[in-house]
Amino acid sequence: MKTIQSKLAVIFIAFFSCFCFLLPSYAITKNEMGIVINLSGKQRMLTQKMSKEMLLIAKGVDEAQNKENLGKTAALFDKTLKGLIHGDEDLKLVGIEDAKIVGQLERVAMLWGKFKKNVDSVLSGDTSKGISEKIAKENLPLLKNMNRAVKMYEDYAKKLGGESLDARMAVTLNLSGKQRMLTQKMTKEVLLVANGIDPDKNKSELKKTTELFGRTLKGLLDGDDGLRLTGTKDLVIRDQLKLVAELWEEYKYVLNEIMSSESSVVSEEYLVKVAKINLPLLREMNKAVKMYEESVK
């Protein structure tokens, strides 16, 4: 009898151990999940911001300031990536022990190591067309793989359910965060045109980026079934999104002028406007994302 009981006990312990292994080792809160989705989403933006800053330097636009900005952007990307993997108290990040997510982040880290060589080259004074071509080629794999990680976090939040982040809010945080990236991606695309890198292709990409930004902004305000956005009822967040919309109208006018021009040359006037307007648009969009994050209780 004791032998049977002992065997049953061993089987129960083994089963329980396996069951526990399948569960997350740490029950992440809604707020923590919101921070993870926000900051992982912000990483997408940083890939494009770095690219933009390098191309501004290559074009000779405010070189000293953009070198300083580039150094800070690269350092923040690196710190956040490590924080997503291992956790970071300063950033209020908890590392999520999901094998697929960790594997994807390690893929991002590998691509980041490669892309960072471009950052180091530009900071060391290399502003050749060759380095601009490498930036154009290598920024998108980094962006796409970071975007995959964000989507995995969104799916992870949905899978947990219960006390974790609401699925609709996970989508909203993802796509509002993606808007930050789009502000920098469209600016990068203008600068690729200005630097003579595949002008027609990058004008075409710029058109797609501007259309997606405009559609998503409307969806955040009033909903978009195709984007799985339910719209925003919070009046404070709506006011912030309307401020973003005002800045967007100003920026969109400049971008449309560049896209409609038959020339691949971007005038000094428009370059100055692009360099000036994109950051307020980014900042105000970031405020909206932060508001969404803070609305998670």
mmCIF file with all atom_site columns, N, CA and C in Angstrom, residues 10-38:
data_model
loop_
_atom_site.group_PDB
_atom_site.id
_atom_site.type_symbol
_atom_site.label_atom_id
_atom_site.label_alt_id
_atom_site.label_comp_id
_atom_site.label_asym_id
_atom_site.label_entity_id
_atom_site.label_seq_id
_atom_site.pdbx_PDB_ins_code
_atom_site.Cartn_x
_atom_site.Cartn_y
_atom_site.Cartn_z
_atom_site.occupancy
_atom_site.B_iso_or_equiv
_atom_site.pdbx_formal_charge
_atom_site.auth_seq_id
_atom_site.auth_comp_id
_atom_site.auth_asym_id
_atom_site.auth_atom_id
_atom_site.pdbx_PDB_model_num
ATOM 1  N N  . VAL A 1 10 ? 4.891  10.450 -6.230  1.00 0.00 ? 10 VAL A N  1
ATOM 2  C CA . VAL A 1 10 ? 5.930  10.826 -7.203  1.00 0.00 ? 10 VAL A CA 1
ATOM 3  C C  . VAL A 1 10 ? 5.296  11.324 -8.493  1.00 0.00 ? 10 VAL A C  1
ATOM 4  N N  . ILE A 1 11 ? 4.245  10.601 -8.947  1.00 0.00 ? 11 ILE A N  1
ATOM 5  C CA . ILE A 1 11 ? 3.550  10.993 -10.181 1.00 0.00 ? 11 ILE A CA 1
ATOM 6  C C  . ILE A 1 11 ? 2.913  12.370 -10.016 1.00 0.00 ? 11 ILE A C  1
ATOM 7  N N  . PHE A 1 12 ? 2.287  12.587 -8.843  1.00 0.00 ? 12 PHE A N  1
ATOM 8  C CA . PHE A 1 12 ? 1.631  13.875 -8.592  1.00 0.00 ? 12 PHE A CA 1
ATOM 9  C C  . PHE A 1 12 ? 2.644  15.019 -8.593  1.00 0.00 ? 12 PHE A C  1
ATOM 10 N N  . ILE A 1 13 ? 3.762  14.789 -7.928  1.00 0.00 ? 13 ILE A N  1
ATOM 11 C CA . ILE A 1 13 ? 4.801  15.835 -7.856  1.00 0.00 ? 13 ILE A CA 1
ATOM 12 C C  . ILE A 1 13 ? 5.344  16.144 -9.248  1.00 0.00 ? 13 ILE A C  1
ATOM 13 N N  . ALA A 1 14 ? 5.564  15.085 -10.031 1.00 0.00 ? 14 ALA A N  1
ATOM 14 C CA . ALA A 1 14 ? 6.087  15.274 -11.390 1.00 0.00 ? 14 ALA A CA 1
ATOM 15 C C  . ALA A 1 14 ? 5.098  16.052 -12.243 1.00 0.00 ? 14 ALA A C  1
ATOM 16 N N  . PHE A 1 15 ? 3.806  15.671 -12.123 1.00 0.00 ? 15 PHE A N  1
ATOM 17 C CA . PHE A 1 15 ? 2.767  16.362 -12.896 1.00 0.00 ? 15 PHE A CA 1
ATOM 18 C C  . PHE A 1 15 ? 2.662  17.824 -12.480 1.00 0.00 ? 15 PHE A C  1
ATOM 19 N N  . PHE A 1 16 ? 2.672  18.041 -11.167 1.00 0.00 ? 16 PHE A N  1
ATOM 20 C CA . PHE A 1 16 ? 2.551  19.411 -10.651 1.00 0.00 ? 16 PHE A CA 1
ATOM 21 C C  . PHE A 1 16 ? 3.738  20.269 -11.083 1.00 0.00 ? 16 PHE A C  1
ATOM 22 N N  . SER A 1 17 ? 4.922  19.663 -11.078 1.00 0.00 ? 17 SER A N  1
ATOM 23 C CA . SER A 1 17 ? 6.130  20.392 -11.483 1.00 0.00 ? 17 SER A CA 1
ATOM 24 C C  . SER A 1 17 ? 6.047  20.798 -12.947 1.00 0.00 ? 17 SER A C  1
ATOM 25 N N  . CYS A 1 18 ? 5.570  19.867 -13.787 1.00 0.00 ? 18 CYS A N  1
ATOM 26 C CA . CYS A 1 18 ? 5.432  20.174 -15.212 1.00 0.00 ? 18 CYS A CA 1
ATOM 27 C C  . CYS A 1 18 ? 4.401  21.268 -15.426 1.00 0.00 ? 18 CYS A C  1
ATOM 28 N N  . PHE A 1 19 ? 3.300  21.170 -14.670 1.00 0.00 ? 19 PHE A N  1
ATOM 29 C CA . PHE A 1 19 ? 2.237  22.171 -14.798 1.00 0.00 ? 19 PHE A CA 1
ATOM 30 C C  . PHE A 1 19 ? 2.751  23.556 -14.418 1.00 0.00 ? 19 PHE A C  1
ATOM 31 N N  . CYS A 1 20 ? 3.490  23.594 -13.322 1.00 0.00 ? 20 CYS A N  1
ATOM 32 C CA . CYS A 1 20 ? 4.040  24.878 -12.871 1.00 0.00 ? 20 CYS A CA 1
ATOM 33 C C  . CYS A 1 20 ? 5.037  25.431 -13.880 1.00 0.00 ? 20 CYS A C  1
ATOM 34 N N  . PHE A 1 21 ? 5.765  24.520 -14.503 1.00 0.00 ? 21 PHE A N  1
ATOM 35 C CA . PHE A 1 21 ? 6.764  24.960 -15.485 1.00 0.00 ? 21 PHE A CA 1
ATOM 36 C C  . PHE A 1 21 ? 6.101  25.658 -16.670 1.00 0.00 ? 21 PHE A C  1
ATOM 37 N N  . LEU A 1 22 ? 4.886  25.195 -17.001 1.00 0.00 ? 22 LEU A N  1
ATOM 38 C CA . LEU A 1 22 ? 4.177  25.770 -18.138 1.00 0.00 ? 22 LEU A CA 1
ATOM 39 C C  . LEU A 1 22 ? 3.590  27.138 -17.830 1.00 0.00 ? 22 LEU A C  1
ATOM 40 N N  . LEU A 1 23 ? 3.443  27.441 -16.558 1.00 0.00 ? 23 LEU A N  1
ATOM 41 C CA . LEU A 1 23 ? 2.885  28.732 -16.171 1.00 0.00 ? 23 LEU A CA 1
ATOM 42 C C  . LEU A 1 23 ? 3.971  29.792 -16.097 1.00 0.00 ? 23 LEU A C  1
ATOM 43 N N  . PRO A 1 24 ? 3.615  31.059 -16.315 1.00 0.00 ? 24 PRO A N  1
ATOM 44 C CA . PRO A 1 24 ? 4.601  32.109 -16.141 1.00 0.00 ? 24 PRO A CA 1
ATOM 45 C C  . PRO A 1 24 ? 5.134  32.094 -14.719 1.00 0.00 ? 24 PRO A C  1
ATOM 46 N N  . SER A 1 25 ? 6.453  32.250 -14.581 1.00 0.00 ? 25 SER A N  1
ATOM 47 C CA . SER A 1 25 ? 7.054  32.170 -13.250 1.00 0.00 ? 25 SER A CA 1
ATOM 48 C C  . SER A 1 25 ? 6.736  33.408 -12.431 1.00 0.00 ? 25 SER A C  1
ATOM 49 N N  . TYR A 1 26 ? 6.231  34.431 -13.100 1.00 0.00 ? 26 TYR A N  1
ATOM 50 C CA . TYR A 1 26 ? 5.912  35.665 -12.401 1.00 0.00 ? 26 TYR A CA 1
ATOM 51 C C  . TYR A 1 26 ? 4.608  36.197 -12.969 1.00 0.00 ? 26 TYR A C  1
ATOM 52 N N  . ALA A 1 27 ? 3.657  36.458 -12.096 1.00 0.00 ? 27 ALA A N  1
ATOM 53 C CA . ALA A 1 27 ? 2.358  36.960 -12.548 1.00 0.00 ? 27 ALA A CA 1
ATOM 54 C C  . ALA A 1 27 ? 2.477  38.458 -12.815 1.00 0.00 ? 27 ALA A C  1
ATOM 55 N N  . ILE A 1 28 ? 2.648  38.805 -14.062 1.00 0.00 ? 28 ILE A N  1
ATOM 56 C CA . ILE A 1 28 ? 2.836  40.204 -14.434 1.00 0.00 ? 28 ILE A CA 1
ATOM 57 C C  . ILE A 1 28 ? 1.523  40.969 -14.285 1.00 0.00 ? 28 ILE A C  1
ATOM 58 N N  . THR A 1 29 ? 1.598  42.180 -13.775 1.00 0.00 ? 29 THR A N  1
ATOM 59 C CA . THR A 1 29 ? 0.399  42.988 -13.567 1.00 0.00 ? 29 THR A CA 1
ATOM 60 C C  . THR A 1 29 ? 0.022  43.726 -14.849 1.00 0.00 ? 29 THR A C  1
ATOM 61 N N  . LYS A 1 30 ? -1.187 44.276 -14.850 1.00 0.00 ? 30 LYS A N  1
ATOM 62 C CA . LYS A 1 30 ? -1.639 45.055 -16.010 1.00 0.00 ? 30 LYS A CA 1
ATOM 63 C C  . LYS A 1 30 ? -0.707 46.230 -16.268 1.00 0.00 ? 30 LYS A C  1
ATOM 64 N N  . ASN A 1 31 ? -0.349 46.912 -15.190 1.00 0.00 ? 31 ASN A N  1
ATOM 65 C CA . ASN A 1 31 ? 0.512  48.082 -15.328 1.00 0.00 ? 31 ASN A CA 1
ATOM 66 C C  . ASN A 1 31 ? 1.875  47.702 -15.897 1.00 0.00 ? 31 ASN A C  1
ATOM 67 N N  . GLU A 1 32 ? 2.443  46.616 -15.396 1.00 0.00 ? 32 GLU A N  1
ATOM 68 C CA . GLU A 1 32 ? 3.749  46.164 -15.888 1.00 0.00 ? 32 GLU A CA 1
ATOM 69 C C  . GLU A 1 32 ? 3.678  45.752 -17.354 1.00 0.00 ? 32 GLU A C  1
ATOM 70 N N  . MET A 1 33 ? 2.582  45.087 -17.722 1.00 0.00 ? 33 MET A N  1
ATOM 71 C CA . MET A 1 33 ? 2.419  44.678 -19.116 1.00 0.00 ? 33 MET A CA 1
ATOM 72 C C  . MET A 1 33 ? 2.274  45.900 -20.011 1.00 0.00 ? 33 MET A C  1
ATOM 73 N N  . GLY A 1 34 ? 1.583  46.911 -19.501 1.00 0.00 ? 34 GLY A N  1
ATOM 74 C CA . GLY A 1 34 ? 1.437  48.154 -20.256 1.00 0.00 ? 34 GLY A CA 1
ATOM 75 C C  . GLY A 1 34 ? 2.779  48.821 -20.510 1.00 0.00 ? 34 GLY A C  1
ATOM 76 N N  . ILE A 1 35 ? 3.628  48.823 -19.493 1.00 0.00 ? 35 ILE A N  1
ATOM 77 C CA . ILE A 1 35 ? 4.966  49.415 -19.636 1.00 0.00 ? 35 ILE A CA 1
ATOM 78 C C  . ILE A 1 35 ? 5.795  48.630 -20.646 1.00 0.00 ? 35 ILE A C  1
ATOM 79 N N  . VAL A 1 36 ? 5.704  47.308 -20.580 1.00 0.00 ? 36 VAL A N  1
ATOM 80 C CA . VAL A 1 36 ? 6.459  46.458 -21.513 1.00 0.00 ? 36 VAL A CA 1
ATOM 81 C C  . VAL A 1 36 ? 6.042  46.740 -22.958 1.00 0.00 ? 36 VAL A C  1
ATOM 82 N N  . ILE A 1 37 ? 4.731  46.803 -23.203 1.00 0.00 ? 37 ILE A N  1
ATOM 83 C CA . ILE A 1 37 ? 4.259  47.049 -24.568 1.00 0.00 ? 37 ILE A CA 1
ATOM 84 C C  . ILE A 1 37 ? 4.628  48.461 -25.020 1.00 0.00 ? 37 ILE A C  1
ATOM 85 N N  . ASN A 1 38 ? 4.524  49.419 -24.112 1.00 0.00 ? 38 ASN A N  1
ATOM 86 C CA . ASN A 1 38 ? 4.898  50.796 -24.442 1.00 0.00 ? 38 ASN A CA 1
ATOM 87 C C  . ASN A 1 38 ? 6.376  50.880 -24.833 1.00 0.00 ? 38 ASN A C  1
#
